mmCIF file of C-alpha atoms and ligand atoms in Angstrom:
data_model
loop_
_atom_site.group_PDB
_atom_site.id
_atom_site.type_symbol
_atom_site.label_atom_id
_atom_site.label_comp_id
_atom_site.label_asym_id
_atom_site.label_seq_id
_atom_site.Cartn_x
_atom_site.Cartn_y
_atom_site.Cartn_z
ATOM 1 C CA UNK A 1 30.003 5.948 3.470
ATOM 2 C CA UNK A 2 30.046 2.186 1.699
ATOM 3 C CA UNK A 3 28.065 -0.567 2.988
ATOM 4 C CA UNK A 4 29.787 -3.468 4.064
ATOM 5 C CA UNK A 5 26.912 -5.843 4.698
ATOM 6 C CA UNK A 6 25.359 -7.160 8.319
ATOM 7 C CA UNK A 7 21.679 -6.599 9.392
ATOM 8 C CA UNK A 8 20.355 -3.211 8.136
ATOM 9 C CA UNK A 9 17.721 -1.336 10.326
ATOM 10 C CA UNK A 10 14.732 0.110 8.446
ATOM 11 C CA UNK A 11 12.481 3.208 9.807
ATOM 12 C CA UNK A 12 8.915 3.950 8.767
ATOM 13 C CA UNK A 13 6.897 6.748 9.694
ATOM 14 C CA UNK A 14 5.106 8.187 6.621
ATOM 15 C CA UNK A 15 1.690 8.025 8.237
ATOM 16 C CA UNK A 16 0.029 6.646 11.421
ATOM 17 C CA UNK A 17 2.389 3.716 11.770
ATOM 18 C CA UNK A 18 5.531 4.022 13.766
ATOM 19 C CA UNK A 19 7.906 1.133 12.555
ATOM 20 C CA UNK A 20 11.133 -0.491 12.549
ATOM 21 C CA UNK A 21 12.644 -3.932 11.884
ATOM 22 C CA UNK A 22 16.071 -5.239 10.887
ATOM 23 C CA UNK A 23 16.531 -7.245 7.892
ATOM 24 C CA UNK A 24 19.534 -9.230 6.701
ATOM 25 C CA UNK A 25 19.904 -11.071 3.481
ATOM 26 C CA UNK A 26 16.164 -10.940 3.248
ATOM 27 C CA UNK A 27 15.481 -12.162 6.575
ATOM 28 C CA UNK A 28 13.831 -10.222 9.008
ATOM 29 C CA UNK A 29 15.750 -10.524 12.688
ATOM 30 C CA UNK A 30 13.428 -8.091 14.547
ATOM 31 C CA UNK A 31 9.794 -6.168 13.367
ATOM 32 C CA UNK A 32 7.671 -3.863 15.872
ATOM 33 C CA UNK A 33 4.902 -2.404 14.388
ATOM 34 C CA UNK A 34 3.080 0.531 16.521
ATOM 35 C CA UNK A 35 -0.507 1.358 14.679
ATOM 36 C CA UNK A 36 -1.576 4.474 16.092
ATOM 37 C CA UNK A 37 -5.132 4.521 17.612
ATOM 38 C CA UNK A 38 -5.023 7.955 18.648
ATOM 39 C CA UNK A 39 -7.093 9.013 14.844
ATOM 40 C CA UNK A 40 -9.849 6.546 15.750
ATOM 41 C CA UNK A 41 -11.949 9.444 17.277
ATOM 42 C CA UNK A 42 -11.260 12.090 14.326
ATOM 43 C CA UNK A 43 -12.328 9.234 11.708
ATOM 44 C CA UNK A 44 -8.898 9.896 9.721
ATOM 45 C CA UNK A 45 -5.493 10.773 10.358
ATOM 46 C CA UNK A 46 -4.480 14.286 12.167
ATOM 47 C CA UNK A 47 -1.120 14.976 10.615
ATOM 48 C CA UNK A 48 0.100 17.400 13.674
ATOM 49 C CA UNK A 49 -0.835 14.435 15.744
ATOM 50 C CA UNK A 50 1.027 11.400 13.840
ATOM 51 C CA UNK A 51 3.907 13.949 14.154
ATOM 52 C CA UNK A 52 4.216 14.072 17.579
ATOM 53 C CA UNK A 53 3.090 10.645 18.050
ATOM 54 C CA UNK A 54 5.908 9.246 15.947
ATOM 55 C CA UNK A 55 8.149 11.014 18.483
ATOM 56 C CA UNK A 56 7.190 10.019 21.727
ATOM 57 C CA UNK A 57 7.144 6.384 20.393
ATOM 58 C CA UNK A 58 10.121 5.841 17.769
ATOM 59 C CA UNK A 59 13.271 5.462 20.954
ATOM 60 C CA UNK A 60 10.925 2.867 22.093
ATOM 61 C CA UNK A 61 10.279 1.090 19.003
ATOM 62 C CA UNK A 62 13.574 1.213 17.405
ATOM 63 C CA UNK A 63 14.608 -0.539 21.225
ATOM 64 C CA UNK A 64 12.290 -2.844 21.160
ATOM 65 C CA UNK A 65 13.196 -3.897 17.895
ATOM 66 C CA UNK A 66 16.829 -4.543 18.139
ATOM 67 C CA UNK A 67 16.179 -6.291 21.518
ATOM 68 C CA UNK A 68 14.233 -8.823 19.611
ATOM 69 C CA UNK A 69 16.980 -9.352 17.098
ATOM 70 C CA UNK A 70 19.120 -10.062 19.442
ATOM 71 C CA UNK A 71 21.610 -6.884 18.383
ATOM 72 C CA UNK A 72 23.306 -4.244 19.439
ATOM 73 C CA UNK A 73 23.439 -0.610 17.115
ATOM 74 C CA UNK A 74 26.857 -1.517 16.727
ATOM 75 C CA UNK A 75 26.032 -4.781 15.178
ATOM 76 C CA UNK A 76 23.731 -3.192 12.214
ATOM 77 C CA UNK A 77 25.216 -2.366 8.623
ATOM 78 C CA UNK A 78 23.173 0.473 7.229
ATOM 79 C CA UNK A 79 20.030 2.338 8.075
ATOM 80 C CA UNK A 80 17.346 2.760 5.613
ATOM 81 C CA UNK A 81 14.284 4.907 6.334
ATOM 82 C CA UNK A 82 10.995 6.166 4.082
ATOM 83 C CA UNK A 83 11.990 9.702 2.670
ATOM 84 C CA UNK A 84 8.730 9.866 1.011
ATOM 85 C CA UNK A 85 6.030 9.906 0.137
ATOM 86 C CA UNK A 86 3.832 10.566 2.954
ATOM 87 C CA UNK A 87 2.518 13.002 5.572
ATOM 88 C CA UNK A 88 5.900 15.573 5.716
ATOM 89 C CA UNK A 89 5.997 15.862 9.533
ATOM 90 C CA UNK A 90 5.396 12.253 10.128
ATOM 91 C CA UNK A 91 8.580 11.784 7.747
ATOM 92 C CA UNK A 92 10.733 14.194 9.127
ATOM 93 C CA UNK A 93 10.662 12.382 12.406
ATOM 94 C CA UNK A 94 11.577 8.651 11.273
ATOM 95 C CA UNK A 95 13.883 10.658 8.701
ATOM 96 C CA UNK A 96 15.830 12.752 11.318
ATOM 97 C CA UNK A 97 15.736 9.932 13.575
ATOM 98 C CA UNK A 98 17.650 7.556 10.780
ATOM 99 C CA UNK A 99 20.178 10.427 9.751
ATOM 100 C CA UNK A 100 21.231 10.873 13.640
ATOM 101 C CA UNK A 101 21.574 7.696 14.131
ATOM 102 C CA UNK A 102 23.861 6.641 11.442
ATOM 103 C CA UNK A 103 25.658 9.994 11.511
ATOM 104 C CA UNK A 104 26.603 8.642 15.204
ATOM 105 C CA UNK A 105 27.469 5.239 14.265
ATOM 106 C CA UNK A 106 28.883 5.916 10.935
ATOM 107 C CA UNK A 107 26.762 4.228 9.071
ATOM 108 C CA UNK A 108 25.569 4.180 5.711
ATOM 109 C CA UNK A 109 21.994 5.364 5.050
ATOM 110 C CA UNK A 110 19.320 5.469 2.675
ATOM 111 C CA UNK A 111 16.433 7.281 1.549
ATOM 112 C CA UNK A 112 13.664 4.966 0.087
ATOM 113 C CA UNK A 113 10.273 5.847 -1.732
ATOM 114 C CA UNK A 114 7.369 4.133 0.407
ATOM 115 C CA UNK A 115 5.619 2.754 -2.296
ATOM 116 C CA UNK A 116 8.316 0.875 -3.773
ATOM 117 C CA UNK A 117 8.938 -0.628 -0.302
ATOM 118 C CA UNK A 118 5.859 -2.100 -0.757
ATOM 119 C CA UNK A 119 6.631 -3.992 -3.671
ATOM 120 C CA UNK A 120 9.753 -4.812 -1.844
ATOM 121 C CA UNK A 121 6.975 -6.412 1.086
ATOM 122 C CA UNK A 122 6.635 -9.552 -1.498
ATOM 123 C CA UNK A 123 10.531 -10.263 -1.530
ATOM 124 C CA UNK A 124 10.437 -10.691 2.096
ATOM 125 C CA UNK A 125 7.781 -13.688 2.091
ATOM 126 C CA UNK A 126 8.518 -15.287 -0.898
ATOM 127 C CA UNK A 127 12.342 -15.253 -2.727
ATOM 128 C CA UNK A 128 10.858 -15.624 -5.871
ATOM 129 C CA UNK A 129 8.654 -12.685 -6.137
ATOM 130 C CA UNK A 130 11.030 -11.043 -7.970
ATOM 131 C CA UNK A 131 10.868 -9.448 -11.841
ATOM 132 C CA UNK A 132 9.884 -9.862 -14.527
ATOM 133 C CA UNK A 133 6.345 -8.357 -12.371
ATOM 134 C CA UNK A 134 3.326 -6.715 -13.392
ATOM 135 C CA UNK A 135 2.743 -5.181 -9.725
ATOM 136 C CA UNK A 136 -0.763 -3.465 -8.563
ATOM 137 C CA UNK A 137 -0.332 -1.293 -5.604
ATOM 138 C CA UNK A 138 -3.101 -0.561 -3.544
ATOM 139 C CA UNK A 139 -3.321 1.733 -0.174
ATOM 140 C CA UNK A 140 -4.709 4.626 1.261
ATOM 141 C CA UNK A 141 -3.131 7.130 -1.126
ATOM 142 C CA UNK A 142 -1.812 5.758 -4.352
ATOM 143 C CA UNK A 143 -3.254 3.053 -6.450
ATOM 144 C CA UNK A 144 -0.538 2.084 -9.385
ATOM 145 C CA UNK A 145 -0.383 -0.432 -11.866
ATOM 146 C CA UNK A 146 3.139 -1.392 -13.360
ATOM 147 C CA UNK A 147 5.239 -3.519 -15.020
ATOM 148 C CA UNK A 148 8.625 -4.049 -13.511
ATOM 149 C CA UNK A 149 11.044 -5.612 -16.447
ATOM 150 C CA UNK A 150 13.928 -5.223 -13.594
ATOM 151 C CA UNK A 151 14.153 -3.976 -10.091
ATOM 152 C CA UNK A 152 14.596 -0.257 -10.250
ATOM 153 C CA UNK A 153 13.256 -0.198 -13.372
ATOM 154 C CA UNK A 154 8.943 0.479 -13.733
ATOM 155 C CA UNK A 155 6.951 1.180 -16.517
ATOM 156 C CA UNK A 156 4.055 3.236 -15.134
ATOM 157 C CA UNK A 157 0.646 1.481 -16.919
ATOM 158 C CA UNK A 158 -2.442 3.351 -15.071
ATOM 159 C CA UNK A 159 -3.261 5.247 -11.928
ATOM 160 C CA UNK A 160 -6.181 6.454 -9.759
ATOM 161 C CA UNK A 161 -7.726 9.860 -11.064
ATOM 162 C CA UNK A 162 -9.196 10.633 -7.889
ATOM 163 C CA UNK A 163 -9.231 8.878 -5.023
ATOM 164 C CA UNK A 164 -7.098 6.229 -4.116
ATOM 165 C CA UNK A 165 -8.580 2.543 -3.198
ATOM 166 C CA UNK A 166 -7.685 2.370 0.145
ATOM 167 C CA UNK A 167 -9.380 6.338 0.451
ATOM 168 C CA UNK A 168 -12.286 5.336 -1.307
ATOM 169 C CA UNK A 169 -13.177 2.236 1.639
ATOM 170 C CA UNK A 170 -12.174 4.886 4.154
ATOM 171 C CA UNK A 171 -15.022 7.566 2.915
ATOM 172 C CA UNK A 172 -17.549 4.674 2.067
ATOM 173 C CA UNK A 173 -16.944 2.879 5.547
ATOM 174 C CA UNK A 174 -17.396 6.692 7.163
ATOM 175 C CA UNK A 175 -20.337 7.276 4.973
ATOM 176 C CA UNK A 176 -21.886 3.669 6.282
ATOM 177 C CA UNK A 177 -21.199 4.733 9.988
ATOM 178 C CA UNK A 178 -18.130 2.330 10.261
ATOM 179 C CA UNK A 179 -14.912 2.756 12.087
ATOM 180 C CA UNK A 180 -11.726 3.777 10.711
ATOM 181 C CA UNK A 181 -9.595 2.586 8.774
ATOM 182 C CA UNK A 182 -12.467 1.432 7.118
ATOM 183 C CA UNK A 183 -10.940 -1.011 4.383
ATOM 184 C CA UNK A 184 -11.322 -4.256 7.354
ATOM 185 C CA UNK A 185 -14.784 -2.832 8.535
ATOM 186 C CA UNK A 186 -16.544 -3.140 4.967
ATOM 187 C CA UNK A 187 -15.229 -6.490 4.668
ATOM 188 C CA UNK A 188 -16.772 -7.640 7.678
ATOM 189 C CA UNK A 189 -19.747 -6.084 6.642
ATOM 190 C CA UNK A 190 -19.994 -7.297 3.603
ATOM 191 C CA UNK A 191 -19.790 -10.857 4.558
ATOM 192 C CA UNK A 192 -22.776 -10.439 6.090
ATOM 193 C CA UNK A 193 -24.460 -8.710 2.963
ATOM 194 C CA UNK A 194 -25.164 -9.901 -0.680
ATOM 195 C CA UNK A 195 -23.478 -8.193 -3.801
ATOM 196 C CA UNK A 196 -26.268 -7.839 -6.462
ATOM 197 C CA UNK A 197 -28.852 -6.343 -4.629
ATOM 198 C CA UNK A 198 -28.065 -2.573 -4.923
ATOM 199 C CA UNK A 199 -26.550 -2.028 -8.086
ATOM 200 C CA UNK A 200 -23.501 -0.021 -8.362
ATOM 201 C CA UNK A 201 -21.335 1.734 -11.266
ATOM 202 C CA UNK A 202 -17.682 -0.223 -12.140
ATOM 203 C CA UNK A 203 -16.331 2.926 -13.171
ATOM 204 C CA UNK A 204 -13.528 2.575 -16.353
ATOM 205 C CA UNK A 205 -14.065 -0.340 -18.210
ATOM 206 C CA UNK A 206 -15.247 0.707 -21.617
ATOM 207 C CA UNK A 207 -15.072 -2.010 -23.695
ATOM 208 C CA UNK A 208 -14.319 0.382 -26.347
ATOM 209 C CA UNK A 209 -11.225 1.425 -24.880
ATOM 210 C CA UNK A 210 -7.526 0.155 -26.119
ATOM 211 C CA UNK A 211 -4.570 -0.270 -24.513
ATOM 212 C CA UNK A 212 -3.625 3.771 -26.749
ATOM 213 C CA UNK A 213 -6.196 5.033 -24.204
ATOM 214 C CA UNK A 214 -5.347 6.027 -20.807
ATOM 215 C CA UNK A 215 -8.637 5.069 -19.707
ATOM 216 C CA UNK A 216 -7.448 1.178 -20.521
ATOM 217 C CA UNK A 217 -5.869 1.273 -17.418
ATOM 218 C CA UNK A 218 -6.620 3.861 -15.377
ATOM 219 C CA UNK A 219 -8.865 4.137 -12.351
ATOM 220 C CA UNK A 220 -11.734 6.163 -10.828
ATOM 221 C CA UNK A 221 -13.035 5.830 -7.400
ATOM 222 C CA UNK A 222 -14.712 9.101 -6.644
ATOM 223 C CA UNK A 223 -17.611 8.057 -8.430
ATOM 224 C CA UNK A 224 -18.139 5.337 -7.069
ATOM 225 C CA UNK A 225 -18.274 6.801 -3.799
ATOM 226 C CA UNK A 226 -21.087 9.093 -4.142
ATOM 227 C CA UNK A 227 -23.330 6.181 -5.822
ATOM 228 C CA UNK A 228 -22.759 4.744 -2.450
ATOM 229 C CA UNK A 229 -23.540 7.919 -0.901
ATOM 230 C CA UNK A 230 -26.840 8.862 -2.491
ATOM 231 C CA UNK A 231 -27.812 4.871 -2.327
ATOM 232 C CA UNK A 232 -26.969 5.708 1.578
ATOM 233 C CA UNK A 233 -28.962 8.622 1.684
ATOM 234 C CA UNK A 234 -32.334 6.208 -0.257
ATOM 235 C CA UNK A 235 -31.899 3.145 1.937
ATOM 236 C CA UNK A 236 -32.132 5.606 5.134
ATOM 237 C CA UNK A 237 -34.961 7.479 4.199
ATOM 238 C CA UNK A 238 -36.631 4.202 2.818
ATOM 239 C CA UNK A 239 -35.579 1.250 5.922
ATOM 240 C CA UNK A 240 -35.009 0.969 9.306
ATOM 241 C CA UNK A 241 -34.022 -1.131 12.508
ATOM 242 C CA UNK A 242 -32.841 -4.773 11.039
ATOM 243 C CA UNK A 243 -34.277 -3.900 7.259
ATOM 244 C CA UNK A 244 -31.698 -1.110 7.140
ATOM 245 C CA UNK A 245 -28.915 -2.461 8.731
ATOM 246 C CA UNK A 246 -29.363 -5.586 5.718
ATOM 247 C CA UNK A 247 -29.280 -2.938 3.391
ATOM 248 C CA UNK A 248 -26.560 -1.174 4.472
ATOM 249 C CA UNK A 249 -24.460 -4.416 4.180
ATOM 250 C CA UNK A 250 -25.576 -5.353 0.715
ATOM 251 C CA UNK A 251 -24.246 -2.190 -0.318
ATOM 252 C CA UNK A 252 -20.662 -2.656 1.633
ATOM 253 C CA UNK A 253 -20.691 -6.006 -0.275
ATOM 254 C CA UNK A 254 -21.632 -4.593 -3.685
ATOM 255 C CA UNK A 255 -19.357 -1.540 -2.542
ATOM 256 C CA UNK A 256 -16.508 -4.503 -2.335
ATOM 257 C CA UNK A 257 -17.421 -6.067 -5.580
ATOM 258 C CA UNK A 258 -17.455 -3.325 -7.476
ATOM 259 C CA UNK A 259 -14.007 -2.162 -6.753
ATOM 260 C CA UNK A 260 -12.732 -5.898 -6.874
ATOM 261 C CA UNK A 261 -14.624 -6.249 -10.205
ATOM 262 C CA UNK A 262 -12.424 -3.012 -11.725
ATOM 263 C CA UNK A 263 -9.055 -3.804 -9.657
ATOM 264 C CA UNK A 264 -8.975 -7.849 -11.235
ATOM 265 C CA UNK A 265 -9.963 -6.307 -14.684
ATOM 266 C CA UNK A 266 -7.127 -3.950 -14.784
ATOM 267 C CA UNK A 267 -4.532 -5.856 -13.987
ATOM 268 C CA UNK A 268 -6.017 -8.978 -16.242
ATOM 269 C CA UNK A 269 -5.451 -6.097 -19.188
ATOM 270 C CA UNK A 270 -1.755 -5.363 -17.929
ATOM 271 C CA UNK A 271 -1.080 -9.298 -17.916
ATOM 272 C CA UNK A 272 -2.717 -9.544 -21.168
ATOM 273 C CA UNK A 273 -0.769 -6.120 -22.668
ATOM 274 C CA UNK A 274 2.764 -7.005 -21.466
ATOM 275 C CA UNK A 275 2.690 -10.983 -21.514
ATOM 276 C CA UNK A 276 3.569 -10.864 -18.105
ATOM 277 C CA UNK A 277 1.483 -13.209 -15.878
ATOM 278 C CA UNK A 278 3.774 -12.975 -12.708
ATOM 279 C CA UNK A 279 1.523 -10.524 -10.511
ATOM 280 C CA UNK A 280 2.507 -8.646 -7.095
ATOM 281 C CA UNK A 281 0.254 -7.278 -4.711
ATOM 282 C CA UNK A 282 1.129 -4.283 -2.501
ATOM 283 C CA UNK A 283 -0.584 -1.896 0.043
ATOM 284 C CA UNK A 284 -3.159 -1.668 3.259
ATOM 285 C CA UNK A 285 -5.894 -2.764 0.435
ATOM 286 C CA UNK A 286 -3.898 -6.253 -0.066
ATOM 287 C CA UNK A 287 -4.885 -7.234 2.673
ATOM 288 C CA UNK A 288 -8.479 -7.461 1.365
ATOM 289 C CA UNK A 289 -9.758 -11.442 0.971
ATOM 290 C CA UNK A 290 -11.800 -11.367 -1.772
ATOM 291 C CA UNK A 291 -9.800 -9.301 -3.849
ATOM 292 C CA UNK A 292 -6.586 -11.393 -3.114
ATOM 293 C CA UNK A 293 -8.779 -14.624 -3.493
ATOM 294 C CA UNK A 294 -10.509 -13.107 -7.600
ATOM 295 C CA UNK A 295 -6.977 -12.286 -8.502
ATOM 296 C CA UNK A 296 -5.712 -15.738 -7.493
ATOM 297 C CA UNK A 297 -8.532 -17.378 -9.589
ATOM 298 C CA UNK A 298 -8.435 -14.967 -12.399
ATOM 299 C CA UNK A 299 -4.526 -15.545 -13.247
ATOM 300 C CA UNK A 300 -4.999 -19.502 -12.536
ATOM 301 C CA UNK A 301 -3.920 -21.670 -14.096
ATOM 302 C CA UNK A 302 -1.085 -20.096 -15.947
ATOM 303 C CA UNK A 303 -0.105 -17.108 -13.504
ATOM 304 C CA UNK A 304 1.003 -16.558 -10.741
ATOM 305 C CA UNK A 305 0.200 -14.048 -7.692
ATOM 306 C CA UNK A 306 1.795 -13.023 -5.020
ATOM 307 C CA UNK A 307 0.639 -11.027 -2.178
ATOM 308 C CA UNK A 308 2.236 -10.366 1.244
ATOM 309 C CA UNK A 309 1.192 -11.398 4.302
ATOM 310 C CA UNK A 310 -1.045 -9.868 6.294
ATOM 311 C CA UNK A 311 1.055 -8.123 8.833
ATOM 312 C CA UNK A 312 3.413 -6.750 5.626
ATOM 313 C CA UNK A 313 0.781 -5.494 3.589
ATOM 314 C CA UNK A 314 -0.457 -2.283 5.408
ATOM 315 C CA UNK A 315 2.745 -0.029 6.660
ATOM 316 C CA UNK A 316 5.641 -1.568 8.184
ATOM 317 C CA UNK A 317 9.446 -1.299 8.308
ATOM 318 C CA UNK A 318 10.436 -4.546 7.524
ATOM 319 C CA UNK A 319 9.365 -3.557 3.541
ATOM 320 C CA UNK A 320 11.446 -0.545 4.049
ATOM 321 C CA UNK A 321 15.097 -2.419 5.547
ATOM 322 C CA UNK A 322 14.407 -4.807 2.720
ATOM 323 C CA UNK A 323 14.331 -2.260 -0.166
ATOM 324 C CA UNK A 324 16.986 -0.520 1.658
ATOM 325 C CA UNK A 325 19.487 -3.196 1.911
ATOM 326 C CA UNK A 326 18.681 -3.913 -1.863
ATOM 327 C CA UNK A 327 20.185 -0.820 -2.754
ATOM 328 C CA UNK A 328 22.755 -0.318 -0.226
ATOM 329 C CA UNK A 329 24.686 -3.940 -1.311
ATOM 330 C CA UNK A 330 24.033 -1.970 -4.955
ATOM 331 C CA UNK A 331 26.283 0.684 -3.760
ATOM 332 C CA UNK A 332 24.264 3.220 -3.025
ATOM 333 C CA UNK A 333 23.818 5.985 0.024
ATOM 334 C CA UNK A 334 22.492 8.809 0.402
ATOM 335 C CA UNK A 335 24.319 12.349 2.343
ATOM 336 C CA UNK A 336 23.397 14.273 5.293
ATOM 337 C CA UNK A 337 21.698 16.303 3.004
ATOM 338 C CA UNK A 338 18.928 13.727 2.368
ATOM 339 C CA UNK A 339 15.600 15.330 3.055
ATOM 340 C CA UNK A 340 12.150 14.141 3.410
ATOM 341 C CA UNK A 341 9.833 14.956 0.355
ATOM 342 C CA UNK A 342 5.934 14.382 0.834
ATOM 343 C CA UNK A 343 5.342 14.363 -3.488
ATOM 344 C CA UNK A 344 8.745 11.961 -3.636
ATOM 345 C CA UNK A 345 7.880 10.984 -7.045
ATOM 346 C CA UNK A 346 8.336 7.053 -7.708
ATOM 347 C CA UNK A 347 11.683 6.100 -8.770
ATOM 348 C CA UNK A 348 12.872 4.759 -11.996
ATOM 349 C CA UNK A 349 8.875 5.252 -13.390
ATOM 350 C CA UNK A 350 8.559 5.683 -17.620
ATOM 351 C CA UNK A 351 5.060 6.907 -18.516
ATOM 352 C CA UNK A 352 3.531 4.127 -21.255
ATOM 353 C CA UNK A 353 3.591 5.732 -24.427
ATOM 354 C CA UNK A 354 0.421 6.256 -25.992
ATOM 355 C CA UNK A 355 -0.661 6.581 -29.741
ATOM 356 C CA UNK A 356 -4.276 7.300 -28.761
HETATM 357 O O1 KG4 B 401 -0.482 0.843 2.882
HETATM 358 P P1 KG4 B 401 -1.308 1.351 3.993
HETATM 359 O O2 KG4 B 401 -1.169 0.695 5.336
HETATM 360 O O3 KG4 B 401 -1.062 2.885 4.215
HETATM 361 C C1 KG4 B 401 -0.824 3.755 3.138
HETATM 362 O O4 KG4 B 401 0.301 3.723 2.584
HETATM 363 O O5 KG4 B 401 -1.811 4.437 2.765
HETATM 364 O O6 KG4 B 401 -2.848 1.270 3.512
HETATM 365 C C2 KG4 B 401 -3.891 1.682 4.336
HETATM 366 C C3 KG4 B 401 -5.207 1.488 3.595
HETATM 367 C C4 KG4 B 401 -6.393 2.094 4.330
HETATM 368 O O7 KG4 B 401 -7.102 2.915 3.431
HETATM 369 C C5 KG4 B 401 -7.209 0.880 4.743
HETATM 370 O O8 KG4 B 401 -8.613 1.116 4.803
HETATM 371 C C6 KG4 B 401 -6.862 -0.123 3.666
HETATM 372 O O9 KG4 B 401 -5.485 0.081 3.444
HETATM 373 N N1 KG4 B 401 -7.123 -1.503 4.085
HETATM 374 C C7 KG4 B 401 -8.033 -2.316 3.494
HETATM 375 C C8 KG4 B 401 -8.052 -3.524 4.243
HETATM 376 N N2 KG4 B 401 -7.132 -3.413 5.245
HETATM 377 C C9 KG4 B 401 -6.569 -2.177 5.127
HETATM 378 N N3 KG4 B 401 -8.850 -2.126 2.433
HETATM 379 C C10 KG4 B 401 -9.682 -3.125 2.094
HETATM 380 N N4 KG4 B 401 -9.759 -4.303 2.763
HETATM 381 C C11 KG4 B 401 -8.978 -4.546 3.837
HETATM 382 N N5 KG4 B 401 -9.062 -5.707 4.498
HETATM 383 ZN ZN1 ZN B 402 1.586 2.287 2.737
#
């Protein structure tokens, strides 16, 4: 099946957020975005429950979306949805959902890797976010640093070890008695607290590492997150009433610095390493002030950032119709046969090669 352009409808359902938006030539026509709230109480996500979630709500949302576009299904171009990665029954349903749908209207559909979409998230604010890129991508399960000489095309610099950013302000917020997701609660917190005051590791920043050493770039979060746990467990045992809940937000805020501290640093080394001073933001953890606000300063005067909006930096479909239309107009489709893949590994990736 070719593509032969008009709007392109994009479907997202790799984790608690049931999406879908239409995008043409970049511009999004329609976006609904339906967070989930039923994980609140479990203080994560329940897979078997984003599941069935996804399919009570995506009829609704997919409606709701074309209505505000102003379209019909026989108006759209090509469907694009998230194949991967991502929690495999939340997948399957935005996945089956896409492949029905175009398989009824002969359309043209795409699988699309979800963390590539959000790189994609940029594109859709600002034309010019485009590559050359070094791109840092931060959410609740990846965190990847790259450099992008081309679209399609990324040269994989560092990763998390452990935990992922957006995991790590999840089990600290949980650890602090905060709600979930906990990457918005800490912030609040911390605005309230002082960085400084309980003094945390910024794990991976030897200054006798090189750029030959994985370590250069790589991250660590686990650590991290048990300093804040035993620090926790001493401020508890040592304060309470108004003395403990000051504590507990000097450690959110030194929590936050920390892990904006290591985040700016890393990506300062990939600008520095590749001579690329164009810098994308992508994931939930984007959306996190100070970090977008120390990146800003750090590459100023010379550099430039860009980070998307608020509403397209945590899941959303609008990321996915974009990438999707991308590589539709480049020709591509995928068959029937397209499956959802929960380890869908990142497309077009080269490991650095290292001497060290
Ligand atoms: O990209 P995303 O919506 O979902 C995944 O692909 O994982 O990212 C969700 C993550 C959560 O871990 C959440 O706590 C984090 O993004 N997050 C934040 C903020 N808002 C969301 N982390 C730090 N500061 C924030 N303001
Ligand atoms: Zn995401």
């Amino acid at each position: 099946m070719t593509f032969r352009g008009g709007p392109v409808l994009g479907i997202e359902s790799s984790c608690d957020e049931t999406s879908a938006a239409v995008v043409e030539s970049g511009r999004v026509l329609g976006h609904v975005i339906l967070s989930q709230d039923a994980h609140a109480v479990y203080g994560g996500v329940v897979p078997e429950i984003a599941a069935r979630q996804h399919l009570a709500h995506i009829d609704g949302v997919v409606a709701r979306t074309l209505e505000e576009a102003g379209l019909e299904p026989s108006d759209l171009g090509g469907v694009g949805v998230t194949a991967g990665p991502g929690l495999v029954g939340a997948l399957l349903v935005g996945l089956n959902w896409a492949k029905g749908f175009a398989y009824a209207l002969g359309l043209p559909a795409i699988g699309v890797h979800h963390m590539e979409a959000h790189l994609y998230a940029n594109s859709l604010d600002s034309p010019d976010a485009s590559p050359p890129f070094v791109a840092l991508l931060v959410s609740g399960g990846h965190t990847l640093l790259l450099y992008a000489p081309r679209w399609g095309t990324y040269q994989l610099l560092g990763a998390t070890r452990d935990d992922a950013v957006g995991e790590a302000f999840d089990k600290v917020a949980r650890r602090l008695g905060l709600g979930f997701p906990g990457g918005p609660e800490i912030e609040k917190l911390a605005r309230r607290g002082r960085a400084g005051t309980h003094r945390l590791p910024r794990p991976m920043l030897s200054r006798r590492d090189t750029p030959a050493d994985s370590a250069y770039f790589d991250f660590s979060f686990s650590g991290l997150k048990t300093a804040v746990s035993l620090r926790v467990a001493d401020i508890e045992a040592e304060a309470t009433g108004d003395d403990l809940e000051a504590a507990r937000a000097d450690l959110a805020a030194e929590f936050q610095e920390a892990v904006v501290h290591v985040l700016v640093a890393k990506t300062m080394r990939a600008v520095e390493h590749t001579g690329c001073s164009r810098v994308l933001l992508g994931g939930g953890v984007a959306r996190n002030g100070p970090l977008r606000q120390r990146l800003a300063d750090a590459l100023a005067p010379a550099g430039e950032l860009f980070a998307p909006s608020p509403r397209l930096s945590t899941d959303n479909a609008a990321m996915v119709a974009r990438l999707a239309e991308h590589r539709l107009q480049a020709g591509e489709a995928d068959g029937l046969d397209l499956n959802a893949d929960p380890g869908f590994p990142f497309p077009g990736l080269s490991e650095v090669e290292r001497t060290g």
